[in-house]
Structures are given as structure tokens and as C-alpha cells.
Coordinates of C-alpha atoms and ligand atoms in Angstrom, one line a residue:
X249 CA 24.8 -9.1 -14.6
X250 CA 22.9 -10.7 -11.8
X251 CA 22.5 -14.4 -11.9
X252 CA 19.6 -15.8 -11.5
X253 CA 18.6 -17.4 -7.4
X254 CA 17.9 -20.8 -8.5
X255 CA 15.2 -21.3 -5.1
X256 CA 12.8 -18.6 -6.4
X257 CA 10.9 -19.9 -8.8
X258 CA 10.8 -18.0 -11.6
X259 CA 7.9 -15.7 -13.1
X260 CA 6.8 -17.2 -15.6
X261 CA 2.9 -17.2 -16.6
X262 CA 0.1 -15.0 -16.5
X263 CA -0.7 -13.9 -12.7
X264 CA -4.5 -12.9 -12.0
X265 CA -5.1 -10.1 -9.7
X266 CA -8.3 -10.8 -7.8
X267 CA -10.1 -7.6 -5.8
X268 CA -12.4 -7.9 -3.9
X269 CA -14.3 -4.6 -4.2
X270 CA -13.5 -2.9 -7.7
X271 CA -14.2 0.8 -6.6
X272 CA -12.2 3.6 -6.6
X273 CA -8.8 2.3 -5.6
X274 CA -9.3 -1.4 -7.7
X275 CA -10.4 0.9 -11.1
X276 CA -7.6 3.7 -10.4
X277 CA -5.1 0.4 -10.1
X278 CA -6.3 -1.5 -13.3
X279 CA -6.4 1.7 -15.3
X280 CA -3.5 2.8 -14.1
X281 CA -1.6 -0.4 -15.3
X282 CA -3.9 -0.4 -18.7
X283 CA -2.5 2.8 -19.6
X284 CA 1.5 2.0 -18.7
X285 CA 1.3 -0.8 -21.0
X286 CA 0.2 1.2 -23.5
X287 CA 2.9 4.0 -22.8
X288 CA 0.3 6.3 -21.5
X289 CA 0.8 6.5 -18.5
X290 CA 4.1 6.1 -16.1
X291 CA 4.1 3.8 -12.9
X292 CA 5.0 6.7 -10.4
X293 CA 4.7 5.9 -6.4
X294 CA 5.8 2.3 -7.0
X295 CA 8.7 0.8 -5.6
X296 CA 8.7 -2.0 -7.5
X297 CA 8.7 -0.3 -10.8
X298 CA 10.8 2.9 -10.1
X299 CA 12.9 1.5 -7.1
X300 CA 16.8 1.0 -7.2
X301 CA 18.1 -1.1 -4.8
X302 CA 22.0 -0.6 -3.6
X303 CA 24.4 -3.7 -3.9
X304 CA 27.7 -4.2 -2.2
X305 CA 30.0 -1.1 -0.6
X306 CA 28.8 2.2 -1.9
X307 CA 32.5 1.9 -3.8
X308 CA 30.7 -0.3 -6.1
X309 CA 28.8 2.0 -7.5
X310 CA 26.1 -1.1 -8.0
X311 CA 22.3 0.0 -7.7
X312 CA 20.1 -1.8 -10.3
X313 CA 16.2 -1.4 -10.3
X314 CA 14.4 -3.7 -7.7
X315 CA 12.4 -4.9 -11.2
X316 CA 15.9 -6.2 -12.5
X317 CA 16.9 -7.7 -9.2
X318 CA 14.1 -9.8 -8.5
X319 CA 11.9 -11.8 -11.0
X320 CA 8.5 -10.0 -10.3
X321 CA 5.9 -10.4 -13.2
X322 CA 5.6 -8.4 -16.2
X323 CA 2.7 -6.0 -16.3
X324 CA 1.8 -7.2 -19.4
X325 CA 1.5 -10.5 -17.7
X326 CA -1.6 -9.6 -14.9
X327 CA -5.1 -10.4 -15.1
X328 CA -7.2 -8.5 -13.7
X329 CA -10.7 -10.0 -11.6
X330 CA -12.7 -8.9 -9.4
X331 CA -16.3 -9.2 -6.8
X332 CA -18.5 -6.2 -5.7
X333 CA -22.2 -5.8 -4.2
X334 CA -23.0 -3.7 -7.4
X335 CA -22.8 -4.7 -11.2
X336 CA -20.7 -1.7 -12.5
X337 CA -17.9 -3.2 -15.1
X338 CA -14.4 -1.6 -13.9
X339 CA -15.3 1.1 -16.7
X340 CA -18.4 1.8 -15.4
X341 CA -16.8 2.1 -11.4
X342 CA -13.5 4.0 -12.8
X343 CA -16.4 6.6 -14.6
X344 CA -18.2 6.9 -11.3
X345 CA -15.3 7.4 -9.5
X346 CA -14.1 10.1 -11.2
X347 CA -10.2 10.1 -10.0
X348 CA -8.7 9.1 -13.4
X349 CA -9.9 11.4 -16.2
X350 CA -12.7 10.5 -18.8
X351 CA -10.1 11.0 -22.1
X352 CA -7.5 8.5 -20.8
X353 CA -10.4 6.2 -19.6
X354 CA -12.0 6.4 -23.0
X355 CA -8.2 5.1 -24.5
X356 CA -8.9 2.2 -22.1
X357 CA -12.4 1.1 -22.6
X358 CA -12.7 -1.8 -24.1
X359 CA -9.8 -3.6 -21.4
X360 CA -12.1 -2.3 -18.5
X361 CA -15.5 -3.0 -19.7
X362 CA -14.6 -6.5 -20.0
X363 CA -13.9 -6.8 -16.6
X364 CA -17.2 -7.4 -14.5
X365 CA -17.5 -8.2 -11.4
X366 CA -18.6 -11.3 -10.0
X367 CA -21.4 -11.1 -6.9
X368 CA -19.9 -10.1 -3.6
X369 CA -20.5 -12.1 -0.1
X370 CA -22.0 -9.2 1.5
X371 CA -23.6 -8.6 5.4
X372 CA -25.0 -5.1 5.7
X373 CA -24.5 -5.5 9.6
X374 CA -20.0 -4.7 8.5
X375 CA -21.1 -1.9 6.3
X376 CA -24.1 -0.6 7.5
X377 CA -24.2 2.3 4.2
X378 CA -24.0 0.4 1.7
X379 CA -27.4 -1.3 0.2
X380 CA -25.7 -4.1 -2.1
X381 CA -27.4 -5.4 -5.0
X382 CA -25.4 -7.5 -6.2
X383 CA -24.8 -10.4 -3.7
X384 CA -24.3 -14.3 -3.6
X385 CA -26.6 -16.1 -1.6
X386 CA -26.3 -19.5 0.2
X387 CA -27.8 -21.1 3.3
X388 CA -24.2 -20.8 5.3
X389 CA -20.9 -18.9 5.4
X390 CA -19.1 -21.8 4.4
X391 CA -21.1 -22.1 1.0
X392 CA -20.9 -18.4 0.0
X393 CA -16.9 -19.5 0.9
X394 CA -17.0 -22.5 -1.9
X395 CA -18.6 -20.3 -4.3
X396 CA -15.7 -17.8 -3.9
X397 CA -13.9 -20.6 -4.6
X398 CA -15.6 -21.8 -7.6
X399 CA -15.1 -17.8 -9.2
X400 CA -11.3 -18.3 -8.3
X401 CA -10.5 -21.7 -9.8
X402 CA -13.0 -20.3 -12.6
X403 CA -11.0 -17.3 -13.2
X404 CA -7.7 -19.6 -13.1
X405 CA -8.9 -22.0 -16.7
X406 CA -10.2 -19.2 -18.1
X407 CA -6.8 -17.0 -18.3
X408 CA -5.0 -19.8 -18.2
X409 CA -3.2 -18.1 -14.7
X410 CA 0.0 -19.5 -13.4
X411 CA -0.4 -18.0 -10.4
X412 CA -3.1 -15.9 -8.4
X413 CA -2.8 -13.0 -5.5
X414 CA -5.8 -11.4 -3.5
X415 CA -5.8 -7.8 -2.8
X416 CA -8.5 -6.6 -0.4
X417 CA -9.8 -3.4 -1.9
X418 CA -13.2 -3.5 -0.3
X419 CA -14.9 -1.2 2.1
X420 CA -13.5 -0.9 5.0
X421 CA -16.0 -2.9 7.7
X422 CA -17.3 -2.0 11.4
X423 CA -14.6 -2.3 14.2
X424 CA -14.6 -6.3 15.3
X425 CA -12.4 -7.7 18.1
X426 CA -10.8 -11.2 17.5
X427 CA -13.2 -13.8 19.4
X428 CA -13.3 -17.4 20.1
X429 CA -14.7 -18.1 17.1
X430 CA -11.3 -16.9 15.3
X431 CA -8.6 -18.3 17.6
X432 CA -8.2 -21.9 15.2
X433 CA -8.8 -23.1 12.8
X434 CA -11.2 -25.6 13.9
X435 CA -12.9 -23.2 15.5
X436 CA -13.7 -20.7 12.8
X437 CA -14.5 -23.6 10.1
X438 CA -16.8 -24.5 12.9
X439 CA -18.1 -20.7 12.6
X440 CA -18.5 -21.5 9.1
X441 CA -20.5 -24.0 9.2
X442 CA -23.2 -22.2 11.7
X443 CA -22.9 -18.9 10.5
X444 CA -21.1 -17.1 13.3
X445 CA -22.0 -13.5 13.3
X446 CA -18.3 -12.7 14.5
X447 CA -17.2 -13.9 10.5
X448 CA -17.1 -10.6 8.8
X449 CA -17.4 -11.0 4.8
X450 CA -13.8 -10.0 4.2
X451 CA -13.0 -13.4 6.5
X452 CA -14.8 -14.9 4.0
X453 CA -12.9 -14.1 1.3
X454 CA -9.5 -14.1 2.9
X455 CA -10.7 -18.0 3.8
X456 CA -11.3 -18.9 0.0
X457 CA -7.7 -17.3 -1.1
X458 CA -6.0 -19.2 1.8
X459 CA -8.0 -22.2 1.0
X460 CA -7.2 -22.2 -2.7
X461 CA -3.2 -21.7 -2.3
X462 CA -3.5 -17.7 -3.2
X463 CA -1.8 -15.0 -1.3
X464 CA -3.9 -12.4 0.7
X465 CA -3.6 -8.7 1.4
X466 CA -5.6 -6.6 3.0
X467 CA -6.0 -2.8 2.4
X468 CA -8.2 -1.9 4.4
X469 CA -8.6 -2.0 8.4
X470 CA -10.8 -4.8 9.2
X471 CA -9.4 -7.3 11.3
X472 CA -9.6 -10.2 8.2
X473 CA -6.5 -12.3 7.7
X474 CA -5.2 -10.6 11.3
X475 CA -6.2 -13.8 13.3
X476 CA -5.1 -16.8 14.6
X477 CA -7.3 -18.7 12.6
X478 CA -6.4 -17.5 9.4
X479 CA -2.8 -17.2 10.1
X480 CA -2.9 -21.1 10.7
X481 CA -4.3 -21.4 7.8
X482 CA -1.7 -19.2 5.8
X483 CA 1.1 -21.6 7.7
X484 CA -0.9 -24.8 6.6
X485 CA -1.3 -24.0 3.0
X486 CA 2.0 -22.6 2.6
X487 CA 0.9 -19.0 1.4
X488 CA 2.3 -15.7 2.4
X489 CA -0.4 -12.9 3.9
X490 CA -0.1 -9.3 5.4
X491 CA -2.2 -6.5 6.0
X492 CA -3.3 -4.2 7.2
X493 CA -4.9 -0.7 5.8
X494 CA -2.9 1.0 2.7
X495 CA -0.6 3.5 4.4
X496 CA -0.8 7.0 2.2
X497 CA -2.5 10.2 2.9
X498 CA -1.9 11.7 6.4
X499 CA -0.8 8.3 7.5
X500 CA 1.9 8.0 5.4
X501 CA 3.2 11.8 6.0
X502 CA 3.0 10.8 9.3
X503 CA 5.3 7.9 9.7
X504 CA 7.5 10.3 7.7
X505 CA 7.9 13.3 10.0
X506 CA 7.3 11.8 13.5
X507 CA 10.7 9.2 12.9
X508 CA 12.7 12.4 12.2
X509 CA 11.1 14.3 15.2
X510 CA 12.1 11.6 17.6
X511 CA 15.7 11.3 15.8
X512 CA 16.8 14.7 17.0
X513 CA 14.9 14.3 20.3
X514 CA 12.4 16.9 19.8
X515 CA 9.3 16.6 22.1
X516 CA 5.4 16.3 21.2
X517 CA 2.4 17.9 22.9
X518 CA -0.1 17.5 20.4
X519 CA -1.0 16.3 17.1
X520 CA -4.1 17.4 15.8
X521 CA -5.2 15.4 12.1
X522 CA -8.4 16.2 10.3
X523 CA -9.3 16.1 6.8
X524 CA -12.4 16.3 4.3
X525 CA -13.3 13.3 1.7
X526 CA -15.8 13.3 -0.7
X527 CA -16.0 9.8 -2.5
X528 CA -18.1 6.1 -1.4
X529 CA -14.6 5.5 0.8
X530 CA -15.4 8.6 3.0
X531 CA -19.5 7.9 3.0
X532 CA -18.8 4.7 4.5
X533 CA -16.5 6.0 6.9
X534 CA -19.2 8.6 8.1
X535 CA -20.5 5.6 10.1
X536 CA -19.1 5.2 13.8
X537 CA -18.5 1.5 13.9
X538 CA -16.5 1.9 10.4
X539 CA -15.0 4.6 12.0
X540 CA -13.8 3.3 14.8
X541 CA -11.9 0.5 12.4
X542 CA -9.9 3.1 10.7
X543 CA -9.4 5.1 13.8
X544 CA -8.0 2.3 15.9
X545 CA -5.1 2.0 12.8
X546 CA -4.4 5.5 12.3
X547 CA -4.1 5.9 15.7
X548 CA -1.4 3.4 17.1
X549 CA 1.5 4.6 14.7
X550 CA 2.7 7.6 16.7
X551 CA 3.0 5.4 19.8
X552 CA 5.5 3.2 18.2
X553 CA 7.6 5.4 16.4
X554 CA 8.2 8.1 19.9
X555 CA 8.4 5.4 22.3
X556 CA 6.7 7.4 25.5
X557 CA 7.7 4.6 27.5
X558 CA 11.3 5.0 26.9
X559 CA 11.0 9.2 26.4
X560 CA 8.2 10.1 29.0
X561 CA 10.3 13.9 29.5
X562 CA 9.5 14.5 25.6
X563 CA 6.3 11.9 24.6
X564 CA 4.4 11.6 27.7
X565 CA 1.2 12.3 27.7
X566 CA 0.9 14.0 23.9
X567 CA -2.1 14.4 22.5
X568 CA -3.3 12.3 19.2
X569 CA -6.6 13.3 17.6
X570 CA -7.5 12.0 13.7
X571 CA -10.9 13.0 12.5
X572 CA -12.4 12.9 8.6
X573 CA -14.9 14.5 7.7
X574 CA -16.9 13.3 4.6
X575 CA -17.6 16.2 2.7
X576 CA -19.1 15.0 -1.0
X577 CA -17.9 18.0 -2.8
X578 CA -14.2 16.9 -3.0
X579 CA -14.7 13.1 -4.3
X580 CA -11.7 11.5 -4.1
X581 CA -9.7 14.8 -3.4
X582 CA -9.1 14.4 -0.1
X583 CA -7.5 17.3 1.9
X584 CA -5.7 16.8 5.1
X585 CA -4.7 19.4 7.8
X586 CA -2.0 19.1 10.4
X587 CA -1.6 20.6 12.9
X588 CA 2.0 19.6 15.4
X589 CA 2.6 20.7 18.9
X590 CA 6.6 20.1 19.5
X591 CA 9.0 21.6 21.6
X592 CA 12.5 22.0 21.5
X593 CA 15.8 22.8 23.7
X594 CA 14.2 23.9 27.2
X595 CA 11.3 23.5 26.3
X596 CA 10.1 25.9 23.7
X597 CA 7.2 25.6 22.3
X598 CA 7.0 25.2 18.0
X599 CA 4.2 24.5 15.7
X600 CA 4.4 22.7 12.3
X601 CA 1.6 23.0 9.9
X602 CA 0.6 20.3 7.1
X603 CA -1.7 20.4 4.5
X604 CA -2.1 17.9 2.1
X605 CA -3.9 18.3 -1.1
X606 CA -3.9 14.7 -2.2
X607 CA -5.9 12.0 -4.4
X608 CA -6.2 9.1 -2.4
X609 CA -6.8 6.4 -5.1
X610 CA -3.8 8.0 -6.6
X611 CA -1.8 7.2 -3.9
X612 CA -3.1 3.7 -3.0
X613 CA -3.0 2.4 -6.7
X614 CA 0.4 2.1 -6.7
X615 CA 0.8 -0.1 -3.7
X616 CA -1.9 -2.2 -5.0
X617 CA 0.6 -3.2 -7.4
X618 CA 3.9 -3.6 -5.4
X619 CA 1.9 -5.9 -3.1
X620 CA 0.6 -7.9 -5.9
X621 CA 3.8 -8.4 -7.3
X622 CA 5.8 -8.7 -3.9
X623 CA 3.3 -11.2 -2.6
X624 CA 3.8 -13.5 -5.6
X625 CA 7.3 -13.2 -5.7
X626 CA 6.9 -14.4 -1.6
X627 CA 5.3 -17.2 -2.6
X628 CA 7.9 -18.1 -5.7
X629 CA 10.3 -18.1 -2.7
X630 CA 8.8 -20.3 -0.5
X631 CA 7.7 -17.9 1.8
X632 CA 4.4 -18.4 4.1
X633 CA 2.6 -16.7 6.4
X634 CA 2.8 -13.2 7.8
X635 CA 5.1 -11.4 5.8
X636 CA 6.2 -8.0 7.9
X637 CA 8.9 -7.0 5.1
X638 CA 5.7 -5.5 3.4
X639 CA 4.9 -3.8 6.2
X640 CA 5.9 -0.3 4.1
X641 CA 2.9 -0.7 2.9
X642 CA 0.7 -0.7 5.8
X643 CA -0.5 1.7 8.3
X644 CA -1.3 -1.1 10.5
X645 CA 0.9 -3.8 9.9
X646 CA 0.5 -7.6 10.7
X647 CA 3.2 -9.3 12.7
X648 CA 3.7 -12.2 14.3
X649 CA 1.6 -12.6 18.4
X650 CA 3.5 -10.0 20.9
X651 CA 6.0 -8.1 18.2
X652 CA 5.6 -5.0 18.1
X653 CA 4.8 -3.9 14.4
X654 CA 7.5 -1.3 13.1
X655 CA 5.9 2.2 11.7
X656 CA 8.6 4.2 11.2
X657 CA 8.6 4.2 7.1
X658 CA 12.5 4.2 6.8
X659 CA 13.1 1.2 9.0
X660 CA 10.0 -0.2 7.0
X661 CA 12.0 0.5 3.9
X662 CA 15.2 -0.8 5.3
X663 CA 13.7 -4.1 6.0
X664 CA 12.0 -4.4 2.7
X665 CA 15.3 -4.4 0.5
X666 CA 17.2 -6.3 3.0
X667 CA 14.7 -9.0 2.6
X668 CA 14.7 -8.8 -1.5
X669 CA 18.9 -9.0 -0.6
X670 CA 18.6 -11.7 1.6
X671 CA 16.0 -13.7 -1.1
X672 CA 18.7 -12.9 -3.4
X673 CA 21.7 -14.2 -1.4
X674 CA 23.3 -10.8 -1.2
X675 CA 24.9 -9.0 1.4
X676 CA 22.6 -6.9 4.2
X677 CA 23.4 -3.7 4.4
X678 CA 24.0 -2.4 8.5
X679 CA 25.0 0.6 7.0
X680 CA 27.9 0.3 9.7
X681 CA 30.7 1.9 6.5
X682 CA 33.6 1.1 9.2
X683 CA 35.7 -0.3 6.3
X684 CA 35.9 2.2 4.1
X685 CA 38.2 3.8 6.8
X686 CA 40.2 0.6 7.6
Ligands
NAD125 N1 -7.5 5.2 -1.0 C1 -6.7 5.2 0.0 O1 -5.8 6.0 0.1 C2 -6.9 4.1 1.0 C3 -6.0 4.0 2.1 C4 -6.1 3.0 3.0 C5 -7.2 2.1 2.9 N2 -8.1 2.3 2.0 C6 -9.2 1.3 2.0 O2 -9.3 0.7 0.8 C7 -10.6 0.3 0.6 C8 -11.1 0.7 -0.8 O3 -11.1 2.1 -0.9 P1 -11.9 2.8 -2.1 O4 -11.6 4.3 -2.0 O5 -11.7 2.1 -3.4 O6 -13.4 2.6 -1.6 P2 -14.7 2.5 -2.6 O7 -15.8 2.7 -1.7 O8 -14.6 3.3 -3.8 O9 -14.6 0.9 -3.1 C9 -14.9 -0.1 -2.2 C10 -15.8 -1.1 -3.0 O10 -16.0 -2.2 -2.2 C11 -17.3 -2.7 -2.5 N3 -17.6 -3.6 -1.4 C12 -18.0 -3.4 -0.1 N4 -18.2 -4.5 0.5 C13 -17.9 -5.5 -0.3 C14 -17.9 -6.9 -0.2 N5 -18.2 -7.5 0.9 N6 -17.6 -7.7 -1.3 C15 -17.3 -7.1 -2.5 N7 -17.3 -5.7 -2.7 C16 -17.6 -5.0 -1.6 C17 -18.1 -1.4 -2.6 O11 -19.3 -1.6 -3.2 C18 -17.1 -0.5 -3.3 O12 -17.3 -0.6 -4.7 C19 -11.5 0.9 1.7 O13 -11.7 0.0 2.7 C20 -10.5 2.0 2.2 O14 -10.7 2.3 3.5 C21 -8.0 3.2 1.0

């Protein structure tokens, strides 16, 4: 039996989910855990539900589910809320979005109907193809801030919440470099205050979550709680953040094959990535500058995992192209196509082929709900700040100014469950094994 960790608080309550954006990942997410609480549905891809996690020497035979290791909350415990630029009710956004069917929605109705969103902060100049209709208004970016605010602590009487997280499910917004205005604190209240065009929306929101004590993700490749300002802000309140950009899809397959590759030394000429996308996600990333955003993450993870610098005879100069292609047809059906260059002893040449027939929402849902529940469970621990242990989640992940962040998903892994050990006071695991030959 594992004792309780008397410096985690424990999970008691209801804990509100808030999402900004409630499109096809948010309503696949929510339906998703509507449906497992009704035994409809089972919580596959999450770690936190399905995940064991090994105790003591591998003689101990002592692996119990991460869910029975750490107090996370109950799923019948979350809340669901949410903001968008369009008034469609989750039921009404799940409908449109077509990834979960319309019979199990239809078991589900009247839980997602009730959830409508509240007006979005929106600035067509981040997401130049969406026309928004549904949008706060206020003289400056620091009042659309406080009425973020106001739906937050709203939200909090009205469920009665112990405890909030915020999950950025949004669209993903054009490509922004951090600026003056985002390097303090000071500096971006001051941005606030005079409407700096550098303060995307997401910003926005990540400032009301930080500013009202609730924990921020972000799922999608924007910049938002990935700068200096923010991250003081995160240290100052005492609430844990990470980001960025949901790692599934070719991303995710990705940081699975390269780490092997590289283990047995293999070399890389080229890797070729393209893929087709039908649904709003894809539309908006038919626009260069949003483009560019989601390029820029899908793009760094090779470099880390092969290490050119250290293995120029089998990494230098590879080739790394990622394309998508929105292609309405497939909706949410996304289809990727790889295409791997390698060589081997001598230098012969190889080719390995991918292609994934996958549902993105389908994939992301899941992590929508590990972070939720990791994230508060950070914050019952007194953690703050960037927290890199969720970088499994991530194809980009936020770390701390000059590290490095780590892509390949096994040592992602690794590092997760040796942080749940460590909240736990139990032994790391080096996987070192010497003693079982002493
Ligand atoms: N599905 C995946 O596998 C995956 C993986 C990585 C990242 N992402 C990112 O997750 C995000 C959500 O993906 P999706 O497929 O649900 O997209 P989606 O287009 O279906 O949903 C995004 C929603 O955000 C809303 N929105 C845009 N700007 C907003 C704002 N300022 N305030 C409130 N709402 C706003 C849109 O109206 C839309 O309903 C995207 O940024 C996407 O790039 C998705």
C-alpha cells in the first residue's frame, strides 16, 4: 500500500479545466472524458490513466498505475470551461468537427451543450483566417486581460472549483519573436497598458491564468508563456507552466525513430515529412506566418536528438523538410508520409518509409488530460514555474534560458516518472541493475 506524501496536497475538490479555444481538440477532449465516466468510452493514449510506473529493484515485482501512485483528480471531478471567437456550445463544435461520431455524441448531449463558450480576446493580425464573431472588446490589452479574469473567478463560485488549470487549445498564431516588450515583467504590463502590438492574444490569456494563481499550458506553437516576462510571472505567483505545441502525429513518430537511429549509430541524409489535413487546424495553417510557427517547432527536434555537432561523419549536413498540406477532404484525418534517407556500415545507403493514417484530435485529446492533471498535481506539490518533466508532451518544449530542451521521447519519459518518484520520495531509477549481480 502506498502511503500517502504528506507535502502534496491532496486532490480533493472539483478542478475546472479552462480552454481557450473549444474546437476540435477541446470537444474531442471533453467528449472523450464525458463518455469514460459513463463507461463508454476507454481513456487510451493517456499516461496518466493507463500508465504503470516501476517501484524499487525489478525483484520487487512493484509496478502500480501512475493513477494509484500519485493523487491526481478524479474525472468525475473536472469542470469543463471554455472561450472561443464563435458561439458554438462544445456540442455544436464536437458536431462540426466531426472526429468523434454523431451516436456517441448524441449519448453526450446534454453535458456538452451546457458548455458555451465565453467571448474570446481575439486580433485578426495572429490568425489572419479566421473572421471571429464572437469577441470581447475593451479600450486596452490589459482590460480584455481583467475580463478574462472576471470569466475565471466567475467560473470558480459557480462550480464551486478547488482548483483551476489552463490548457491552450487555440489556433495556433503567426510566428512572433520575443521583443523588449516581453523581457519583464514590468515591461510587458507596461505593453498592457498601451497596447503593444508584440502581445499576441494567447499572452493575454496566459497573463490572466498566471495572474489569478492557475497553471498554464500551451498546445500550440506560439511563443505565449515562452518568455521572460511570463516566466517571472509564473515564479512570482508560485504556479507551474510548460509548453509548447502537443507532440503527436509525425512529430511524435518522429522523436520515436530518430533516438533509435542515433542509438545504433546509423547515419541520416535526408528526412523528407509531408502530410494532408482537412479540418479549421489545417485552414489556419495554410497561412505562411502560422506556418512558419509550427514549422520552426517541428523542425528543431531532429537536431537535438542526432547531435550533428558531436556526429558530423553520420548527421552533418542532413536534410530536414516538413510540409502540410491542407486538403479539406480529409477533416481531421490527417495523413502523413515519410520519407528517411539513412545509411549504414560503409556507408550504404537505406530508405525507410512512414505513413501514418492518424486522427489528430484523437491523438492530442489525451494529452489534454495528462497535462491538466499533471499540472495540478505540480502545483499541489509546490512546484512553480517551467516544468520540463512534462516535456513528453511537447514537440517544443519549454526549459529554463540556455538548456537545451530534451526531444528524445524515452528520455522525456524517463524524466517524467522519475519526477512523480522523486514527488513521492521514492527511489530514481539509473537503470544501472549492478546489484542484482553483486
Ligand atoms: N490536434 C493535434 O494533433 C495538435 C497537435 C499539436 C498542436 N495542436 C494545436 O492545437 C490547437 C488546437 O487544434 P484544433 O485542431 O482543435 O484546432 P481548431 O481550429 O479546431 O480549434 C481552435 C479553436 O480556437 C479558436 N480560437 C482561435 N483563436 C482564439 C482566441 N484568440 N481565443 C479563443 N479561441 C480562439 C478557433 O475559433 C477554434 O475554434 C492548434 O493551435 C493546433 O495547432 C494540435
Amino acid at each position: 500500500m502506498i502511503q500517502p506524501n504528506p507535502s502534496i496536497t491532496p486532490a480533493e475538490g472539483r478542478l475546472g479545466i479552462l480552454l481557450p479555444g473549444l474546437g476540435a481538440v477541446s470537444t474531442t477532449f471533453i467528449a472523450g472524458v464525458e463518455l469514460i465516466k459513463k463507461g463508454l468510452g476507454r481513456p487510451i493514449g493517456s499516461l496518466s490513466q493507463l500508465g504503470t510506473i516501476r517501484l524499487g529493484k525489478r525483484t520487487d515485482r512493484n509496478a502500480p498505475f501512475i493513477r494509484d501512485f500519485v493523487p491526481l483528480t478524479r474525472l468525475d471531478d473536472l469542470v469543463f470551461g471554455g472561450w472561443d471567437i464563435f458561439p458554438d456550445n462544445a456540442f455544436e463544435s464536437a458536431s462540426k468537427a466531426q472526429v468523434v461520431d454523431a451516436q456517441s455524441l448524441a449519448q453526450i448531449q446534454t453535458e456538452l451543450s451546457q458548455i458555451r463558450p465565453w467571448a474570446g480576446v481575439f486580433d485578426p493580425a495572429y490568425v489572419k483566417r479566421l473572421h471571429g464573431t464572437h469577441v470581447k472588446t475593451g479600450a486596452t490589452k490589459l482590460a480584455l486581460a481583467e475580463q478574462l479574469m472576471d470569466d475565471i473567478e466567475r467560473f470558480r463560485v459557480e462550480h464551486k472549483l478547488a482548483r483551476m488549470v489552463m490548457i491552450w487549445c487555440g489556433s495556433t498564431e503567426s510566428f512572433l519573436q520575443a521583443s523588449d516588450v516581453h523581457s519583464s515583467l514590468a515591461r510587458f504590463e507596461e505593453g498592457l497598458r498601451n497596447n503593444a502590438a508584440e502581445i499576441a492574444p494567447s499572452m493575454i490569456y496566459a497573463y490572466a491564468a498566471l495572474s489569478s494563481g492557475v497553471p498554464f499550458a500551451n498546445g500550440a506553437p506560439n511563443l505565449t508563456v515562452d518568455i521572460p516576462a511570463l516566466v517571472e510571472l509564473a515564479d512570482q505567483r508560485r504556479v507551474p507552466i510548460c509548453g509548447k505545441d502537443f507532440k503527436t502525429g509525425q512529430t511524435l513518430i518522429k522523436t520515436i525513430i530518430a533516438p533509435g537511429l542515433k542509438a545504433r549509430m546509423l547515419g541520416l541524409n535526408g528526412w523528407f515529412s509531408t502530410n494532408i489535413l482537412g479540418n479549421r487546424d489545417g485552414e489556419v495553417l495554410d497561412e505562411p506566418s502560422s506556418f512558419r510557427t509550427k514549422e520552426e517547432s517541428k523542425l528543431s527536434v531532429l537536431d537535438v536528438i542526432l547531435r550533428e555537432d558531436l556526429h558530423p561523419e553520420l548527421y552533418e549536413n542532413y536534410v530536414h523538410q516538413v510540409s502540410i498540406h491542407y486538403y479539406p477532404p480529409r477533416g481531421d484525418n490527417k495523413e502523413g508520409w515519410d520519407n528517411i534517407d539513412l545509411f549504414g556500415w560503409l556507408g550504404y545507403p537505406m530508405q525507410i518509409k512512414i505513413n501514418f493514417q492518424c486522427r489528430d484530435s484523437i491523438l492530442a485529446a489525451p494529452l489534454v488530460l495528462d497535462l491538466a492533471l499533471f499540472l495540478d498535481l505540480a502545483q499541489r506539490s509546490g512546484m512553480r514555474g517551467i516544468q520540463e518533466w512534462l516535456s513528453f508532451y511537447f514537440k517544443s518544449p519549454q526549459t529554463a534560458p540556455g538548456l537545451y530542451p530534451e526531444h528524445d521521447l524515452f528520455i522525456q519519459l524517463m524524466k517524467l516518472k522519475n519526477t512523480l518518484r522523486y514527488l513521492r520520495g521514492e527511489e530514481l531509477i539509473t537503470h544501472l541493475g549492478l546489484e542484482y549481480y553483486d
